[in-house]
Amino acid sequence: MATTSRAEHTRARVLDAALRTFAEGGLAGLTIQAIRDRCGVSVGSLYHHFGNRDGIALALYERSLLALLDRIQADALRTRSAKGLIRAMIVAYLDWVEANVDAARFLFAAPAELDPLASPALVQRKRARVLPLAQRALEHAAAGEVASLPPAYYELVVIGQVAETARRWLGGEPIDLGEARTILARTAWRALQP
Amino acid sequence: MATTSRAEHTRARVLDAALRTFAEGGLAGLTIQAIRDRCGVSVGSLYHHFGNRDGIALALYERSLLALLDRIQADALRTRSAKGLIRAMIVAYLDWVEANVDAARFLFAAPAELDPLASPALVQRKRARVLPLAQRALEHAAAGEVASLPPAYYELVVIGQVAETARRWLGGEPIDLGEARTILARTAWRALQP
DNA sequence: TGTACATCAGTGAACGCGCGTTCACTGATGTAC
DNA sequence: TGTACATCAGTGAACGCGCGTTCACTGATGTAC
């Protein structure tokens, strides 16, 4: 094991336990004691690694968000056409949400008590994953394949639709995510028509 | 004053105080004591009218949500064309958010600890305001003005874009809401093209 | 209209629980020579 | 390779604060006759 490995292992165990704790009791149930009971790590150790309760929540938020963005980026950058790019983003988003229901729920819930944008490190890591996609969108726009918009709107238009869909599905509304992939790929593509 | 008027007045005072309290301290700062300090209503009276803390939060959520939906419905049902309908929904949404920043923030934050769908009365009141709009969308679809989609998607596609925009603007991202009205009205309209 | 009664609205002291956090400490691991 | 030391990782009892909630009560308002 490398130098930091024991610490990394402990941190991962804690975050896994935190996610399961959130899944069962929501944000209000995400207490130091509940996490501790689940992973057997001592209270002092939790503070050693994460500073305080918010530190745990923020670390879990960061791990979840970057996993989602990595997945979207990997799938999206593999495409060539503008239509393929948009479709890949939507499919990757819903794939990830379906495979990581608890983490997705946490991503939607956490900002209510956390303000993740208050962490410059996280903002930067997020930007590093979003910018290449925005870059691609701008190239497609320059080639006349999609409409020319202020850069922020590509994300708003595409992610807005799919995030709202995911949010409601996670909230228990009867939505067929298979059907949603097809329909949203089309509506998002149409939305960006020049 | 009518029979229930004193109670109604007290309830309104409490909800106003709760909203201001939330605006200053977030969900975590929304405590019984903080609300009480702000409006001067006694603890016992709070429990008399709202049952418990969640009852206050739910009542505030309901008041805010219905205000937003009433505003959207009023503006949207005044339109004739499909394009006008979509534009009216987007403009009304952003108008309301801009004029009710704190309430909008609360609407986005509250579900993290509340699950408003657990209240059948609220679900029904919400549905009563959303259904007429969905009905209009279906009529426009039948007339060939917009694409035919499973009914839920009209809301997902239009509201998704504008809600994501509002959420980010409320979160402090530098978004020009005037520009957003124009752009989103166009992207949402295009998204629903047959 | 006046009176007796029932219900609604409001009060505030008191309680106990559980929460986040601290801290003095031990054990494990890495580093220098 | 062995030893001494420094740093990192982990422990768990203890603390105090502030939270939501209860409850016995008073005052205000509405109702019946």
Coordinates of C-alpha atoms (C1' of nucleotides) in Angstrom, one line a residue:
Chain A
M1 CA 0.0 0.0 0.0
A2 CA 1.2 3.5 -0.8
T3 CA 1.7 6.1 1.9
T4 CA -1.8 7.6 2.0
S5 CA -3.6 4.3 1.4
R6 CA -4.8 3.6 4.8
A7 CA -6.3 7.1 5.1
E8 CA -7.8 6.8 1.6
H9 CA -9.4 3.5 2.6
T10 CA -10.9 4.9 5.7
R11 CA -12.2 7.9 3.9
A12 CA -13.9 5.7 1.4
R13 CA -15.4 3.6 4.1
V14 CA -16.8 6.6 5.8
L15 CA -18.3 8.1 2.6
D16 CA -19.9 4.7 1.7
A17 CA -21.4 4.6 5.2
A18 CA -22.6 8.2 4.9
L19 CA -24.3 7.5 1.6
R20 CA -26.1 4.5 3.1
T21 CA -27.1 6.6 6.1
F22 CA -28.5 9.3 3.9
A23 CA -30.4 6.8 1.9
E24 CA -32.2 5.5 5.0
G25 CA -32.7 8.7 6.9
G26 CA -32.3 11.7 4.6
L27 CA -30.2 14.7 5.3
A28 CA -31.7 15.0 8.8
G29 CA -30.6 11.4 9.6
L30 CA -27.1 12.0 8.4
T31 CA -25.5 12.4 11.9
I32 CA -22.0 11.7 13.1
Q33 CA -23.3 8.9 15.4
A34 CA -25.3 7.2 12.6
I35 CA -22.3 7.2 10.2
R36 CA -20.0 6.0 13.0
D37 CA -22.3 3.1 13.9
R38 CA -22.4 2.0 10.3
C39 CA -18.7 1.9 9.5
G40 CA -17.1 1.5 13.0
V41 CA -14.8 4.4 12.5
S42 CA -14.4 6.3 15.7
V43 CA -15.7 9.9 16.2
G44 CA -12.2 11.2 16.6
S45 CA -11.1 9.6 13.4
L46 CA -14.0 11.2 11.5
Y47 CA -12.9 14.6 12.7
H48 CA -9.3 13.8 11.9
H49 CA -10.2 13.1 8.2
F50 CA -13.0 15.4 7.5
G51 CA -12.8 18.3 10.0
N52 CA -16.5 18.3 10.9
R53 CA -19.9 17.1 9.8
D54 CA -20.1 19.4 6.8
G55 CA -16.7 18.1 5.7
I56 CA -18.2 14.6 5.4
A57 CA -21.2 15.9 3.4
L58 CA -19.1 18.0 1.1
A59 CA -16.7 15.1 0.4
L60 CA -19.6 12.8 -0.4
Y61 CA -21.1 15.5 -2.7
E62 CA -17.8 16.0 -4.5
R63 CA -17.2 12.2 -5.0
S64 CA -20.8 11.8 -6.3
L65 CA -20.7 14.8 -8.6
L66 CA -17.4 14.0 -10.1
A67 CA -18.4 10.4 -10.8
L68 CA -21.5 11.7 -12.7
L69 CA -19.5 14.3 -14.6
D70 CA -16.7 11.8 -15.4
R71 CA -19.3 9.4 -16.8
I72 CA -20.9 12.1 -18.9
Q73 CA -17.6 13.4 -20.2
A74 CA -16.3 10.0 -21.1
D75 CA -19.4 9.1 -23.1
A76 CA -19.9 12.5 -24.7
L77 CA -16.4 13.1 -25.9
R78 CA -16.5 9.8 -27.8
T79 CA -19.0 11.3 -30.2
R80 CA -18.5 13.0 -33.5
S81 CA -21.8 14.6 -34.5
A82 CA -23.7 17.3 -32.6
K83 CA -26.7 15.1 -32.4
G84 CA -24.6 12.2 -31.0
L85 CA -23.1 14.5 -28.4
I86 CA -26.4 15.6 -27.0
R87 CA -27.8 12.1 -27.1
A88 CA -24.7 10.8 -25.3
M89 CA -25.0 13.4 -22.5
I90 CA -28.7 12.6 -21.9
V91 CA -28.2 8.8 -22.0
A92 CA -25.1 8.9 -19.8
Y93 CA -26.9 11.1 -17.2
L94 CA -29.9 8.8 -16.9
D95 CA -27.7 5.7 -17.0
W96 CA -25.7 7.0 -14.1
V97 CA -28.7 8.1 -12.1
E98 CA -30.3 4.7 -12.6
A99 CA -27.2 2.9 -11.4
N100 CA -26.5 5.3 -8.5
V101 CA -29.9 6.1 -7.1
D102 CA -28.7 7.1 -3.6
A103 CA -25.8 9.2 -4.8
A104 CA -28.1 11.0 -7.3
R105 CA -30.6 11.7 -4.5
F106 CA -27.8 13.1 -2.4
L107 CA -26.7 15.3 -5.3
F108 CA -30.1 16.8 -5.5
A109 CA -30.6 17.2 -1.8
A110 CA -27.3 18.3 -0.5
P111 CA -27.2 21.9 -1.9
A112 CA -30.1 22.7 0.5
E113 CA -27.8 22.7 3.4
L114 CA -24.3 22.8 1.9
D115 CA -23.7 25.3 -0.8
P116 CA -21.1 23.3 -2.7
L117 CA -20.1 26.4 -4.7
A118 CA -18.5 27.7 -1.5
S119 CA -15.6 25.2 -2.1
P120 CA -13.3 26.7 -4.7
A121 CA -11.5 23.4 -5.2
L122 CA -14.8 21.7 -6.1
V123 CA -15.8 24.5 -8.4
Q124 CA -12.6 24.1 -10.3
R125 CA -12.8 20.4 -10.6
K126 CA -16.4 20.7 -11.8
R127 CA -15.4 23.3 -14.4
A128 CA -12.5 21.1 -15.7
R129 CA -15.1 18.5 -16.5
V130 CA -17.8 20.8 -18.0
L131 CA -15.5 23.0 -20.1
P132 CA -14.5 20.4 -22.7
L133 CA -18.2 19.6 -23.3
A134 CA -19.0 23.3 -23.7
Q135 CA -16.0 23.6 -26.1
R136 CA -17.5 20.8 -28.2
A137 CA -20.8 22.5 -28.3
L138 CA -19.2 25.7 -29.5
E139 CA -17.4 23.8 -32.3
H140 CA -20.6 22.3 -33.5
A141 CA -22.2 25.8 -33.3
A142 CA -19.4 27.2 -35.4
A143 CA -20.0 24.5 -38.0
G144 CA -23.6 25.4 -38.1
E145 CA -24.9 22.1 -36.7
V146 CA -26.5 23.7 -33.7
A147 CA -27.7 27.2 -32.8
S148 CA -25.3 29.8 -31.6
L149 CA -26.1 30.7 -28.0
P150 CA -24.2 32.2 -25.1
P151 CA -22.1 29.2 -23.9
A152 CA -23.9 28.7 -20.6
Y153 CA -27.2 27.9 -22.3
Y154 CA -26.1 24.6 -24.0
E155 CA -25.8 23.2 -20.5
L156 CA -29.0 24.8 -19.2
V157 CA -31.1 23.5 -22.1
V158 CA -29.8 20.0 -22.2
I159 CA -29.1 19.3 -18.5
G160 CA -32.2 21.2 -17.4
Q161 CA -34.6 18.8 -19.1
V162 CA -32.8 15.6 -18.0
A163 CA -32.1 16.8 -14.5
E164 CA -35.8 17.7 -14.0
T165 CA -36.7 14.2 -15.3
A166 CA -34.2 12.5 -13.0
R167 CA -35.4 14.6 -10.0
R168 CA -39.0 13.6 -10.5
W169 CA -38.2 10.0 -11.2
L170 CA -36.2 9.9 -8.0
G171 CA -39.1 11.5 -6.2
G172 CA -41.3 8.6 -7.1
E173 CA -43.2 10.0 -10.1
P174 CA -44.1 7.3 -12.6
I175 CA -41.7 8.0 -15.4
D176 CA -40.3 5.5 -17.8
L177 CA -36.6 6.3 -18.1
G178 CA -36.2 4.2 -21.2
E179 CA -38.8 6.2 -23.0
A180 CA -37.3 9.4 -21.5
R181 CA -33.9 8.7 -23.1
T182 CA -35.5 8.7 -26.5
I183 CA -37.8 11.6 -26.1
L184 CA -35.3 13.9 -24.3
A185 CA -32.6 13.2 -26.9
R186 CA -35.0 14.4 -29.5
T187 CA -36.4 17.4 -27.6
A188 CA -32.9 18.5 -26.5
W189 CA -31.6 18.2 -30.1
R190 CA -34.6 20.2 -31.5
A191 CA -34.1 22.8 -28.8
L192 CA -30.7 23.6 -30.1
Q193 CA -31.6 23.6 -33.8
P194 CA -30.2 26.7 -35.5
Chain B
M1 CA -63.4 40.3 10.4
A2 CA -64.8 36.8 9.6
T3 CA -64.7 33.9 12.0
T4 CA -61.3 32.5 11.0
S5 CA -59.7 35.8 10.4
R6 CA -57.6 36.1 13.6
A7 CA -56.2 32.6 13.0
E8 CA -55.6 33.3 9.3
H9 CA -53.8 36.5 10.2
T10 CA -51.6 34.7 12.8
R11 CA -50.8 32.0 10.3
A12 CA -49.7 34.5 7.7
R13 CA -47.5 36.3 10.2
V14 CA -45.8 33.1 11.1
L15 CA -45.2 32.1 7.5
D16 CA -43.8 35.5 6.7
A17 CA -41.5 35.2 9.6
A18 CA -40.5 31.7 8.6
L19 CA -39.6 32.8 5.2
R20 CA -37.4 35.7 6.4
T21 CA -35.8 33.3 8.9
F22 CA -35.0 30.8 6.1
A23 CA -33.7 33.6 3.9
E24 CA -31.1 34.5 6.6
G25 CA -30.2 31.1 8.0
G26 CA -31.2 28.5 5.5
L27 CA -33.1 25.4 6.4
A28 CA -30.8 24.7 9.3
G29 CA -31.6 28.1 10.8
L30 CA -35.4 27.6 10.4
T31 CA -36.0 26.8 14.1
I32 CA -39.1 27.3 16.2
Q33 CA -37.2 29.8 18.4
A34 CA -36.0 31.8 15.5
I35 CA -39.4 32.0 14.0
R36 CA -41.0 32.9 17.3
D37 CA -38.4 35.6 18.0
R38 CA -39.3 37.2 14.6
C39 CA -43.0 37.3 14.8
G40 CA -43.7 37.4 18.5
V41 CA -46.1 34.5 18.4
S42 CA -45.7 32.1 21.3
V43 CA -44.4 28.6 21.0
G44 CA -47.7 27.1 22.1
S45 CA -49.6 29.1 19.5
L46 CA -47.2 27.9 16.7
Y47 CA -48.1 24.3 17.7
H48 CA -51.8 25.2 17.9
H49 CA -51.8 26.3 14.3
F50 CA -49.2 24.1 12.7
G51 CA -48.9 21.0 14.7
N52 CA -45.1 20.9 14.7
R53 CA -42.0 22.3 12.9
D54 CA -42.6 20.3 9.7
G55 CA -46.1 21.7 9.6
I56 CA -44.8 25.2 9.4
A57 CA -42.3 24.3 6.6
L58 CA -45.0 22.5 4.7
A59 CA -47.4 25.3 4.9
L60 CA -44.8 27.7 3.7
Y61 CA -43.9 25.4 0.8
E62 CA -47.6 25.1 -0.1
R63 CA -48.2 28.9 0.0
S64 CA -45.1 29.5 -2.2
L65 CA -45.7 26.8 -4.7
L66 CA -49.4 27.7 -5.2
A67 CA -48.4 31.4 -5.7
L68 CA -45.9 30.4 -8.4
L69 CA -48.4 28.1 -10.1
D70 CA -51.2 30.6 -9.9
R71 CA -49.0 33.2 -11.6
I72 CA -48.0 30.8 -14.4
Q73 CA -51.6 29.6 -14.9
A74 CA -53.0 33.1 -15.0
D75 CA -50.5 34.3 -17.6
A76 CA -50.5 31.1 -19.7
L77 CA -54.2 30.5 -20.0
R78 CA -54.5 34.0 -21.5
T79 CA -52.6 32.9 -24.6
R80 CA -54.0 31.6 -27.9
S81 CA -51.1 30.1 -29.8
A82 CA -48.8 27.3 -28.8
K83 CA -45.8 29.6 -29.1
G84 CA -47.5 32.1 -26.8
L85 CA -48.3 29.5 -24.3
I86 CA -44.7 28.3 -23.9
R87 CA -43.4 31.8 -23.9
A88 CA -45.9 32.9 -21.2
M89 CA -45.0 30.0 -18.9
I90 CA -41.3 30.8 -19.1
V91 CA -41.7 34.5 -18.6
A92 CA -44.2 34.1 -15.8
Y93 CA -41.8 31.6 -14.1
L94 CA -38.8 33.9 -14.2
D95 CA -40.9 37.0 -13.3
W96 CA -42.1 35.3 -10.2
V97 CA -38.7 34.0 -9.2
E98 CA -37.2 37.5 -9.6
A99 CA -40.0 39.0 -7.6
N100 CA -40.0 36.3 -4.9
V101 CA -36.3 35.4 -4.5
D102 CA -36.6 34.0 -0.9
A103 CA -39.7 32.0 -1.6
A104 CA -38.1 30.6 -4.8
R105 CA -35.1 29.6 -2.9
F106 CA -37.3 27.9 -0.3
L107 CA -39.2 26.0 -3.0
F108 CA -35.9 24.6 -4.3
A109 CA -34.5 23.8 -0.9
A110 CA -37.4 22.4 1.1
P111 CA -37.9 19.1 -0.7
A112 CA -34.5 18.0 0.7
E113 CA -36.0 17.6 4.1
L114 CA -39.8 17.7 3.6
D115 CA -41.1 15.5 0.8
P116 CA -44.0 17.7 -0.1
L117 CA -45.6 14.9 -2.2
A118 CA -46.4 13.2 1.1
S119 CA -49.2 15.6 1.5
P120 CA -52.2 14.4 -0.6
A121 CA -53.9 17.8 -0.2
L122 CA -51.0 19.6 -1.7
V123 CA -50.6 17.1 -4.5
Q124 CA -54.2 17.6 -5.4
R125 CA -54.0 21.4 -5.3
K126 CA -50.8 21.3 -7.4
R127 CA -52.5 19.0 -9.9
A128 CA -55.5 21.3 -10.2
R129 CA -53.2 24.1 -11.4
V130 CA -51.0 22.0 -13.7
L131 CA -53.7 20.0 -15.5
P132 CA -55.3 22.9 -17.4
L133 CA -51.9 23.8 -18.8
A134 CA -51.2 20.2 -19.8
Q135 CA -54.7 20.2 -21.4
R136 CA -53.8 23.3 -23.5
A137 CA -50.6 21.6 -24.6
L138 CA -52.5 18.5 -25.7
E139 CA -55.0 20.7 -27.7
H140 CA -52.1 22.4 -29.5
A141 CA -50.6 19.0 -30.2
A142 CA -53.9 17.7 -31.6
A143 CA -53.9 20.8 -33.9
G144 CA -50.4 19.9 -35.1
E145 CA -48.8 23.0 -33.6
V146 CA -46.5 21.1 -31.3
A147 CA -45.2 17.6 -31.2
S148 CA -47.3 14.8 -29.8
L149 CA -45.6 13.5 -26.6
P150 CA -46.7 11.6 -23.5
P151 CA -48.4 14.4 -21.5
A152 CA -45.8 14.6 -18.7
Y153 CA -43.1 15.6 -21.1
Y154 CA -44.5 19.0 -22.0
E155 CA -43.9 20.1 -18.4
L156 CA -40.5 18.3 -18.1
V157 CA -39.1 19.9 -21.3
V158 CA -40.4 23.5 -20.6
I159 CA -40.1 23.7 -16.8
G160 CA -36.8 21.7 -16.8
Q161 CA -35.0 24.4 -18.7
V162 CA -36.4 27.3 -16.8
A163 CA -36.1 25.7 -13.4
E164 CA -32.5 24.9 -14.0
T165 CA -31.9 28.4 -15.0
A166 CA -33.7 29.8 -12.0
R167 CA -31.9 27.4 -9.7
R168 CA -28.5 28.5 -10.9
W169 CA -29.3 32.2 -10.9
L170 CA -30.5 31.9 -7.3
G171 CA -27.3 30.0 -6.5
G172 CA -25.3 33.1 -7.6
E173 CA -24.2 32.2 -11.1
P174 CA -24.0 35.2 -13.4
I175 CA -27.0 34.7 -15.6
D176 CA -28.9 37.5 -17.3
L177 CA -32.5 36.7 -16.7
G178 CA -33.7 39.1 -19.3
E179 CA -31.7 37.4 -22.0
A180 CA -32.8 34.0 -20.5
R181 CA -36.4 34.8 -21.1
T182 CA -35.8 35.3 -24.8
I183 CA -33.5 32.4 -25.3
L184 CA -35.5 29.9 -23.3
A185 CA -38.7 30.9 -25.0
R186 CA -37.0 30.0 -28.3
T187 CA -35.3 26.8 -27.2
A188 CA -38.4 25.5 -25.4
W189 CA -40.5 26.3 -28.5
R190 CA -38.1 24.5 -30.8
A191 CA -37.9 21.5 -28.4
L192 CA -41.6 20.9 -28.9
Q193 CA -41.6 21.3 -32.7
P194 CA -43.4 18.4 -34.4
Chain C
dT1 C1' -80.6 42.3 24.4
dG2 C1' -78.3 39.7 28.0
dT3 C1' -76.3 35.8 29.9
dA4 C1' -74.1 31.2 30.2
dC5 C1' -71.4 28.2 28.0
dA6 C1' -68.4 26.1 24.5
dT7 C1' -64.7 26.5 21.5
dC8 C1' -60.9 28.7 19.6
dA9 C1' -56.4 31.3 20.1
dG10 C1' -52.6 32.2 22.6
dT11 C1' -49.1 31.9 26.6
dG12 C1' -44.5 30.6 28.4
dA13 C1' -41.9 27.8 31.8
dA14 C1' -40.0 23.4 31.8
dC15 C1' -38.1 19.1 30.0
dG16 C1' -35.1 15.8 28.1
dC17 C1' -32.9 14.1 24.3
dG18 C1' -29.4 13.9 20.9
dC19 C1' -26.6 16.4 18.5
dG20 C1' -21.7 18.2 17.0
dT21 C1' -17.5 18.8 18.9
dT22 C1' -13.3 18.5 22.0
dC23 C1' -9.2 16.5 23.8
dA24 C1' -5.7 13.8 26.0
dC25 C1' -4.3 9.9 24.6
dT26 C1' -2.4 5.3 22.2
dG27 C1' -1.0 2.8 18.2
dA28 C1' 0.8 2.5 13.4
dT29 C1' 3.6 4.0 9.8
dG30 C1' 7.2 6.4 7.5
dT31 C1' 12.0 8.6 7.6
dA32 C1' 16.9 9.8 8.7
dC33 C1' 21.2 8.2 9.5
Chain D
dT1 C1' 20.1 -3.4 8.7
dG2 C1' 18.8 -1.3 13.1
dT3 C1' 17.4 2.3 15.9
dA4 C1' 15.3 6.8 17.3
dC5 C1' 12.2 9.9 16.2
dA6 C1' 8.4 12.4 13.9
dT7 C1' 4.2 12.4 11.9
dC8 C1' -0.1 10.3 10.7
dA9 C1' -4.3 7.6 12.0
dG10 C1' -7.4 6.2 15.2
dT11 C1' -9.8 6.0 20.0
dG12 C1' -13.8 7.0 23.1
dA13 C1' -15.4 9.3 27.3
dA14 C1' -17.2 13.7 28.3
dC15 C1' -19.4 18.1 27.6
dG16 C1' -22.7 21.6 27.0
dC17 C1' -25.8 23.7 24.0
dG18 C1' -30.0 24.3 21.7
dC19 C1' -33.4 22.0 19.7
dG20 C1' -38.5 20.3 19.3
dT21 C1' -42.2 19.5 22.1
dT22 C1' -45.5 19.3 26.1
dC23 C1' -48.9 21.0 29.2
dA24 C1' -51.7 23.4 32.4
dC25 C1' -53.3 27.5 31.9
dT26 C1' -55.7 32.3 30.6
dG27 C1' -58.0 35.2 27.5
dA28 C1' -60.9 36.1 23.3
dT29 C1' -64.5 35.0 20.4
dG30 C1' -68.6 32.8 18.8
dT31 C1' -73.3 30.6 19.8
dA32 C1' -77.9 29.3 21.9
dC33 C1' -81.8 30.7 23.9

